Amino acid sequence: MSVESLSALDRSTLRERSLEALRSAILSGRYRPGDHLGEVELAGSLGVSRGTVREALRHLQQEGLVTAGNRGMLRVNSLSSAEVHELFRVRAALEGLAVREVIASPRREAAAETLRTAVERLSDEGEPAARMEADLAFHLLLCRLSGNSMLVEAWQRLEGRMRVAILNGAAWQAPMMARDRHVPIVEAIERGDVEAAVRVVDEHMAGAAEHFARATESS
């Protein structure tokens, strides 16, 4: 298992491109949850120094994609069933706050129109990776439209763990990633119905937690 060599790159870009290559290898499934990530092997595959790989792995730890196991050995992160439930409860709280702030904003109608466009990018078919990207893009957009930078930052700090949960959870079978599961969120925002919007977000996240937690238990 290897990733494309980066030895021909300008030194000023090696760190960023090494990080990008390793992140892509994890998110594409070339490295699966629990796989060991050895500095020597990765440095050889990428054609860079161990120090460059070490810096990239440290950044991936901060993103939640990589974690330290026994004796400090780094591996692709995985989540327990309990952690998946915790993750989606926090997402429900963050995105529930997002819909409240979007609805309270004078830009609510424009925000709803923007979200309508994002919903159209969601597909019930196609590659799992593309479906995951469209789904996460919708939810990040929802948070950004709240205008609350702290909310967006908190959401983004969890994004790596979200991806781990999805990648390990048979994303192509996840009904909550479908377009029709997101439309009610937009409709509630269009109506200015805070109670309905928060309820739909809570139900959406509870369904996701159940699906991905079950997948974690069976993997």
PDB file of C-alpha atoms in Angstrom:
ATOM      1  CA  MET A   1       0.000   0.000   0.000  1.00  0.00           C
ATOM      2  CA  SER A   2       1.596   3.263  -1.059  1.00  0.00           C
ATOM      3  CA  VAL A   3       0.881   6.853  -1.956  1.00  0.00           C
ATOM      4  CA  GLU A   4       2.284   8.799  -4.872  1.00  0.00           C
ATOM      5  CA  SER A   5       5.876   9.973  -4.452  1.00  0.00           C
ATOM      6  CA  LEU A   6       6.326  13.661  -3.751  1.00  0.00           C
ATOM      7  CA  SER A   7      10.108  13.759  -4.154  1.00  0.00           C
ATOM      8  CA  ALA A   8       9.965  16.045  -7.196  1.00  0.00           C
ATOM      9  CA  LEU A   9       8.069  18.792  -5.379  1.00  0.00           C
ATOM     10  CA  ASP A  10       9.595  22.074  -4.320  1.00  0.00           C
ATOM     11  CA  ARG A  11      10.727  21.858  -0.696  1.00  0.00           C
ATOM     12  CA  SER A  12       8.455  24.731   0.357  1.00  0.00           C
ATOM     13  CA  THR A  13       5.398  22.672  -0.577  1.00  0.00           C
ATOM     14  CA  LEU A  14       6.513  19.266   0.708  1.00  0.00           C
ATOM     15  CA  ARG A  15       4.901  19.575   4.123  1.00  0.00           C
ATOM     16  CA  GLU A  16       1.518  20.683   2.729  1.00  0.00           C
ATOM     17  CA  ARG A  17       1.487  18.148  -0.076  1.00  0.00           C
ATOM     18  CA  SER A  18       2.559  15.330   2.234  1.00  0.00           C
ATOM     19  CA  LEU A  19      -0.331  16.207   4.515  1.00  0.00           C
ATOM     20  CA  GLU A  20      -2.710  16.336   1.552  1.00  0.00           C
ATOM     21  CA  ALA A  21      -1.518  12.971   0.219  1.00  0.00           C
ATOM     22  CA  LEU A  22      -1.851  11.215   3.572  1.00  0.00           C
ATOM     23  CA  ARG A  23      -5.254  12.759   4.279  1.00  0.00           C
ATOM     24  CA  SER A  24      -6.466  11.687   0.831  1.00  0.00           C
ATOM     25  CA  ALA A  25      -5.149   8.138   1.366  1.00  0.00           C
ATOM     26  CA  ILE A  26      -7.142   7.880   4.604  1.00  0.00           C
ATOM     27  CA  LEU A  27     -10.325   9.478   3.289  1.00  0.00           C
ATOM     28  CA  SER A  28     -10.305   7.388   0.111  1.00  0.00           C
ATOM     29  CA  GLY A  29     -10.110   4.205   2.183  1.00  0.00           C
ATOM     30  CA  ARG A  30      -6.608   3.168   1.114  1.00  0.00           C
ATOM     31  CA  TYR A  31      -5.821   3.231   4.815  1.00  0.00           C
ATOM     32  CA  ARG A  32      -8.648   1.865   6.936  1.00  0.00           C
ATOM     33  CA  PRO A  33      -9.536   2.577  10.584  1.00  0.00           C
ATOM     34  CA  GLY A  34      -7.000   0.798  12.773  1.00  0.00           C
ATOM     35  CA  ASP A  35      -4.262   0.590  10.102  1.00  0.00           C
ATOM     36  CA  HIS A  36      -0.771   1.330  11.434  1.00  0.00           C
ATOM     37  CA  LEU A  37       0.990   4.365   9.927  1.00  0.00           C
ATOM     38  CA  GLY A  38       4.751   3.894  10.069  1.00  0.00           C
ATOM     39  CA  GLU A  39       6.981   6.906   9.534  1.00  0.00           C
ATOM     40  CA  VAL A  40       9.670   4.943   7.699  1.00  0.00           C
ATOM     41  CA  GLU A  41       7.253   3.277   5.261  1.00  0.00           C
ATOM     42  CA  LEU A  42       5.382   6.528   4.577  1.00  0.00           C
ATOM     43  CA  ALA A  43       8.570   8.547   4.132  1.00  0.00           C
ATOM     44  CA  GLY A  44       9.769   6.003   1.582  1.00  0.00           C
ATOM     45  CA  SER A  45       6.444   5.972  -0.266  1.00  0.00           C
ATOM     46  CA  LEU A  46       6.242   9.752  -0.413  1.00  0.00           C
ATOM     47  CA  GLY A  47       9.907  10.355  -1.053  1.00  0.00           C
ATOM     48  CA  VAL A  48      10.238  12.807   1.840  1.00  0.00           C
ATOM     49  CA  SER A  49      12.002  12.858   5.193  1.00  0.00           C
ATOM     50  CA  ARG A  50      10.640  11.197   8.324  1.00  0.00           C
ATOM     51  CA  GLY A  51      10.447  14.643   9.900  1.00  0.00           C
ATOM     52  CA  THR A  52       8.102  15.843   7.151  1.00  0.00           C
ATOM     53  CA  VAL A  53       5.927  12.762   7.623  1.00  0.00           C
ATOM     54  CA  ARG A  54       5.965  13.266  11.400  1.00  0.00           C
ATOM     55  CA  GLU A  55       4.686  16.827  11.019  1.00  0.00           C
ATOM     56  CA  ALA A  56       1.928  15.684   8.652  1.00  0.00           C
ATOM     57  CA  LEU A  57       0.854  12.918  11.025  1.00  0.00           C
ATOM     58  CA  ARG A  58       0.804  15.349  13.938  1.00  0.00           C
ATOM     59  CA  HIS A  59      -1.557  17.570  11.967  1.00  0.00           C
ATOM     60  CA  LEU A  60      -3.781  14.587  11.137  1.00  0.00           C
ATOM     61  CA  GLN A  61      -3.908  13.800  14.860  1.00  0.00           C
ATOM     62  CA  GLN A  62      -5.243  17.301  15.473  1.00  0.00           C
ATOM     63  CA  GLU A  63      -7.880  16.699  12.789  1.00  0.00           C
ATOM     64  CA  GLY A  64      -8.954  13.472  14.474  1.00  0.00           C
ATOM     65  CA  LEU A  65      -8.021  11.227  11.543  1.00  0.00           C
ATOM     66  CA  VAL A  66      -5.000   9.688  13.277  1.00  0.00           C
ATOM     67  CA  THR A  67      -4.554   8.578  16.869  1.00  0.00           C
ATOM     68  CA  ALA A  68      -1.749   7.173  19.020  1.00  0.00           C
ATOM     69  CA  GLY A  69      -2.121   3.538  19.996  1.00  0.00           C
ATOM     70  CA  ASN A  70       0.040   1.244  22.101  1.00  0.00           C
ATOM     71  CA  ARG A  71       3.577   2.501  22.732  1.00  0.00           C
ATOM     72  CA  GLY A  72       2.782   5.683  20.812  1.00  0.00           C
ATOM     73  CA  MET A  73       2.362   3.917  17.456  1.00  0.00           C
ATOM     74  CA  LEU A  74       0.137   5.959  15.179  1.00  0.00           C
ATOM     75  CA  ARG A  75      -2.844   4.441  13.418  1.00  0.00           C
ATOM     76  CA  VAL A  76      -5.897   5.579  11.483  1.00  0.00           C
ATOM     77  CA  ASN A  77      -8.494   6.575  14.031  1.00  0.00           C
ATOM     78  CA  SER A  78     -11.592   4.522  14.726  1.00  0.00           C
ATOM     79  CA  LEU A  79     -14.577   5.301  16.915  1.00  0.00           C
ATOM     80  CA  SER A  80     -16.421   3.086  19.356  1.00  0.00           C
ATOM     81  CA  SER A  81     -20.205   2.880  19.260  1.00  0.00           C
ATOM     82  CA  ALA A  82     -20.399   5.128  22.342  1.00  0.00           C
ATOM     83  CA  GLU A  83     -18.096   7.702  20.723  1.00  0.00           C
ATOM     84  CA  VAL A  84     -20.236   7.754  17.578  1.00  0.00           C
ATOM     85  CA  HIS A  85     -23.314   8.527  19.673  1.00  0.00           C
ATOM     86  CA  GLU A  86     -21.422  11.258  21.537  1.00  0.00           C
ATOM     87  CA  LEU A  87     -20.191  12.760  18.279  1.00  0.00           C
ATOM     88  CA  PHE A  88     -23.649  13.035  16.757  1.00  0.00           C
ATOM     89  CA  ARG A  89     -25.162  14.435  19.955  1.00  0.00           C
ATOM     90  CA  VAL A  90     -22.617  17.229  19.798  1.00  0.00           C
ATOM     91  CA  ARG A  91     -23.368  17.733  16.096  1.00  0.00           C
ATOM     92  CA  ALA A  92     -27.070  17.957  16.914  1.00  0.00           C
ATOM     93  CA  ALA A  93     -26.338  20.660  19.494  1.00  0.00           C
ATOM     94  CA  LEU A  94     -24.127  22.632  17.112  1.00  0.00           C
ATOM     95  CA  GLU A  95     -26.422  22.379  14.102  1.00  0.00           C
ATOM     96  CA  GLY A  96     -29.499  22.992  16.243  1.00  0.00           C
ATOM     97  CA  LEU A  97     -27.872  26.268  17.276  1.00  0.00           C
ATOM     98  CA  ALA A  98     -27.050  26.932  13.615  1.00  0.00           C
ATOM     99  CA  VAL A  99     -30.667  26.645  12.458  1.00  0.00           C
ATOM    100  CA  ARG A 100     -31.806  28.862  15.343  1.00  0.00           C
ATOM    101  CA  GLU A 101     -29.354  31.569  14.342  1.00  0.00           C
ATOM    102  CA  VAL A 102     -30.105  31.257  10.634  1.00  0.00           C
ATOM    103  CA  ILE A 103     -33.838  31.647  11.290  1.00  0.00           C
ATOM    104  CA  ALA A 104     -33.248  34.639  13.588  1.00  0.00           C
ATOM    105  CA  SER A 105     -31.087  36.320  10.969  1.00  0.00           C
ATOM    106  CA  PRO A 106     -32.408  38.988   8.597  1.00  0.00           C
ATOM    107  CA  ARG A 107     -30.665  36.941   5.881  1.00  0.00           C
ATOM    108  CA  ARG A 108     -32.873  33.899   6.498  1.00  0.00           C
ATOM    109  CA  GLU A 109     -34.523  33.851   3.063  1.00  0.00           C
ATOM    110  CA  ALA A 110     -31.208  34.173   1.223  1.00  0.00           C
ATOM    111  CA  ALA A 111     -29.699  31.476   3.467  1.00  0.00           C
ATOM    112  CA  ALA A 112     -32.594  29.130   2.703  1.00  0.00           C
ATOM    113  CA  GLU A 113     -32.100  29.692  -1.020  1.00  0.00           C
ATOM    114  CA  THR A 114     -28.390  28.925  -0.688  1.00  0.00           C
ATOM    115  CA  LEU A 115     -29.190  25.723   1.200  1.00  0.00           C
ATOM    116  CA  ARG A 116     -31.710  24.745  -1.487  1.00  0.00           C
ATOM    117  CA  THR A 117     -28.903  24.892  -4.028  1.00  0.00           C
ATOM    118  CA  ALA A 118     -26.677  22.778  -1.782  1.00  0.00           C
ATOM    119  CA  VAL A 119     -29.431  20.175  -1.381  1.00  0.00           C
ATOM    120  CA  GLU A 120     -29.509  19.738  -5.144  1.00  0.00           C
ATOM    121  CA  ARG A 121     -25.879  18.640  -5.022  1.00  0.00           C
ATOM    122  CA  LEU A 122     -26.789  15.714  -2.781  1.00  0.00           C
ATOM    123  CA  SER A 123     -27.193  12.456  -4.615  1.00  0.00           C
ATOM    124  CA  ASP A 124     -28.792   9.168  -3.645  1.00  0.00           C
ATOM    125  CA  GLU A 125     -26.402   7.374  -5.980  1.00  0.00           C
ATOM    126  CA  GLY A 126     -22.785   7.645  -7.035  1.00  0.00           C
ATOM    127  CA  GLU A 127     -19.455   7.131  -5.324  1.00  0.00           C
ATOM    128  CA  PRO A 128     -19.554   6.995  -1.512  1.00  0.00           C
ATOM    129  CA  ALA A 129     -16.713   9.533  -1.256  1.00  0.00           C
ATOM    130  CA  ALA A 130     -18.591  12.055  -3.402  1.00  0.00           C
ATOM    131  CA  ARG A 131     -21.787  11.528  -1.392  1.00  0.00           C
ATOM    132  CA  MET A 132     -19.897  12.063   1.850  1.00  0.00           C
ATOM    133  CA  GLU A 133     -18.319  15.288   0.564  1.00  0.00           C
ATOM    134  CA  ALA A 134     -21.681  16.687  -0.558  1.00  0.00           C
ATOM    135  CA  ASP A 135     -23.315  15.744   2.744  1.00  0.00           C
ATOM    136  CA  LEU A 136     -20.615  17.308   4.903  1.00  0.00           C
ATOM    137  CA  ALA A 137     -20.515  20.383   2.654  1.00  0.00           C
ATOM    138  CA  PHE A 138     -24.245  20.925   3.246  1.00  0.00           C
ATOM    139  CA  HIS A 139     -23.891  20.732   7.025  1.00  0.00           C
ATOM    140  CA  LEU A 140     -20.809  22.955   7.116  1.00  0.00           C
ATOM    141  CA  LEU A 141     -22.636  25.480   4.942  1.00  0.00           C
ATOM    142  CA  LEU A 142     -25.549  25.435   7.383  1.00  0.00           C
ATOM    143  CA  CYS A 143     -23.152  26.313  10.190  1.00  0.00           C
ATOM    144  CA  ARG A 144     -21.454  29.054   8.169  1.00  0.00           C
ATOM    145  CA  LEU A 145     -24.776  30.646   7.272  1.00  0.00           C
ATOM    146  CA  SER A 146     -25.419  31.096  10.991  1.00  0.00           C
ATOM    147  CA  GLY A 147     -22.754  33.795  10.963  1.00  0.00           C
ATOM    148  CA  ASN A 148     -21.299  32.339  14.174  1.00  0.00           C
ATOM    149  CA  SER A 149     -17.560  31.836  13.662  1.00  0.00           C
ATOM    150  CA  MET A 150     -17.115  29.982  16.957  1.00  0.00           C
ATOM    151  CA  LEU A 151     -19.822  27.501  15.945  1.00  0.00           C
ATOM    152  CA  VAL A 152     -18.096  26.900  12.608  1.00  0.00           C
ATOM    153  CA  GLU A 153     -14.744  26.386  14.309  1.00  0.00           C
ATOM    154  CA  ALA A 154     -16.225  23.890  16.768  1.00  0.00           C
ATOM    155  CA  TRP A 155     -17.873  21.947  13.912  1.00  0.00           C
ATOM    156  CA  GLN A 156     -14.673  21.842  11.889  1.00  0.00           C
ATOM    157  CA  ARG A 157     -12.704  20.496  14.843  1.00  0.00           C
ATOM    158  CA  LEU A 158     -14.997  17.462  14.759  1.00  0.00           C
ATOM    159  CA  GLU A 159     -14.913  16.991  10.993  1.00  0.00           C
ATOM    160  CA  GLY A 160     -12.098  14.443  11.001  1.00  0.00           C
ATOM    161  CA  ARG A 161     -14.026  12.254  13.444  1.00  0.00           C
ATOM    162  CA  MET A 162     -17.171  12.677  11.335  1.00  0.00           C
ATOM    163  CA  ARG A 163     -15.275  11.331   8.349  1.00  0.00           C
ATOM    164  CA  VAL A 164     -13.925   8.410  10.388  1.00  0.00           C
ATOM    165  CA  ALA A 165     -17.460   7.505  11.496  1.00  0.00           C
ATOM    166  CA  ILE A 166     -18.780   7.714   7.943  1.00  0.00           C
ATOM    167  CA  LEU A 167     -15.897   5.799   6.348  1.00  0.00           C
ATOM    168  CA  ASN A 168     -16.264   2.992   8.868  1.00  0.00           C
ATOM    169  CA  GLY A 169     -20.037   2.983   8.626  1.00  0.00           C
ATOM    170  CA  ALA A 170     -21.036   1.794   5.171  1.00  0.00           C
ATOM    171  CA  ALA A 171     -21.746   5.316   3.955  1.00  0.00           C
ATOM    172  CA  TRP A 172     -23.275   4.058   0.703  1.00  0.00           C
ATOM    173  CA  GLN A 173     -26.040   2.431   2.753  1.00  0.00           C
ATOM    174  CA  ALA A 174     -26.655   5.473   4.975  1.00  0.00           C
ATOM    175  CA  PRO A 175     -30.205   6.717   4.334  1.00  0.00           C
ATOM    176  CA  MET A 176     -29.608   9.988   6.189  1.00  0.00           C
ATOM    177  CA  MET A 177     -27.188  11.111   3.471  1.00  0.00           C
ATOM    178  CA  ALA A 178     -30.025  11.134   0.926  1.00  0.00           C
ATOM    179  CA  ARG A 179     -31.372  14.373  -0.492  1.00  0.00           C
ATOM    180  CA  ASP A 180     -34.877  13.880   0.902  1.00  0.00           C
ATOM    181  CA  ARG A 181     -33.498  13.684   4.464  1.00  0.00           C
ATOM    182  CA  HIS A 182     -32.099  17.225   4.125  1.00  0.00           C
ATOM    183  CA  VAL A 183     -35.026  18.934   2.434  1.00  0.00           C
ATOM    184  CA  PRO A 184     -37.106  19.177   5.679  1.00  0.00           C
ATOM    185  CA  ILE A 185     -34.296  21.169   7.307  1.00  0.00           C
ATOM    186  CA  VAL A 186     -34.418  23.720   4.494  1.00  0.00           C
ATOM    187  CA  GLU A 187     -38.225  23.808   4.484  1.00  0.00           C
ATOM    188  CA  ALA A 188     -38.337  24.557   8.213  1.00  0.00           C
ATOM    189  CA  ILE A 189     -35.847  27.389   7.747  1.00  0.00           C
ATOM    190  CA  GLU A 190     -37.908  28.757   4.849  1.00  0.00           C
ATOM    191  CA  ARG A 191     -40.987  28.821   7.100  1.00  0.00           C
ATOM    192  CA  GLY A 192     -39.045  30.327   9.979  1.00  0.00           C
ATOM    193  CA  ASP A 193     -40.149  27.435  12.172  1.00  0.00           C
ATOM    194  CA  VAL A 194     -37.455  27.123  14.833  1.00  0.00           C
ATOM    195  CA  GLU A 195     -39.081  24.233  16.691  1.00  0.00           C
ATOM    196  CA  ALA A 196     -39.492  22.143  13.541  1.00  0.00           C
ATOM    197  CA  ALA A 197     -35.974  22.930  12.318  1.00  0.00           C
ATOM    198  CA  VAL A 198     -34.359  21.870  15.598  1.00  0.00           C
ATOM    199  CA  ARG A 199     -36.525  18.741  15.764  1.00  0.00           C
ATOM    200  CA  VAL A 200     -35.563  17.708  12.215  1.00  0.00           C
ATOM    201  CA  VAL A 201     -31.871  18.263  12.955  1.00  0.00           C
ATOM    202  CA  ASP A 202     -32.140  16.204  16.165  1.00  0.00           C
ATOM    203  CA  GLU A 203     -33.892  13.361  14.329  1.00  0.00           C
ATOM    204  CA  HIS A 204     -31.387  13.528  11.473  1.00  0.00           C
ATOM    205  CA  MET A 205     -28.431  13.226  13.834  1.00  0.00           C
ATOM    206  CA  ALA A 206     -30.068  10.505  15.946  1.00  0.00           C
ATOM    207  CA  GLY A 207     -30.644   8.441  12.808  1.00  0.00           C
ATOM    208  CA  ALA A 208     -27.048   8.944  11.691  1.00  0.00           C
ATOM    209  CA  ALA A 209     -25.755   7.934  15.125  1.00  0.00           C
ATOM    210  CA  GLU A 210     -27.788   4.720  15.103  1.00  0.00           C
ATOM    211  CA  HIS A 211     -26.635   3.768  11.608  1.00  0.00           C
ATOM    212  CA  PHE A 212     -22.937   4.475  12.077  1.00  0.00           C
ATOM    213  CA  ALA A 213     -22.840   3.021  15.607  1.00  0.00           C
ATOM    214  CA  ARG A 214     -24.335  -0.250  14.341  1.00  0.00           C
ATOM    215  CA  ALA A 215     -21.776  -0.329  11.546  1.00  0.00           C
ATOM    216  CA  THR A 216     -19.000   0.200  14.084  1.00  0.00           C
ATOM    217  CA  GLU A 217     -20.257  -2.675  16.230  1.00  0.00           C
ATOM    218  CA  SER A 218     -20.380  -5.057  13.268  1.00  0.00           C
ATOM    219  CA  SER A 219     -17.027  -4.082  11.742  1.00  0.00           C
TER     220      SER A 219
END
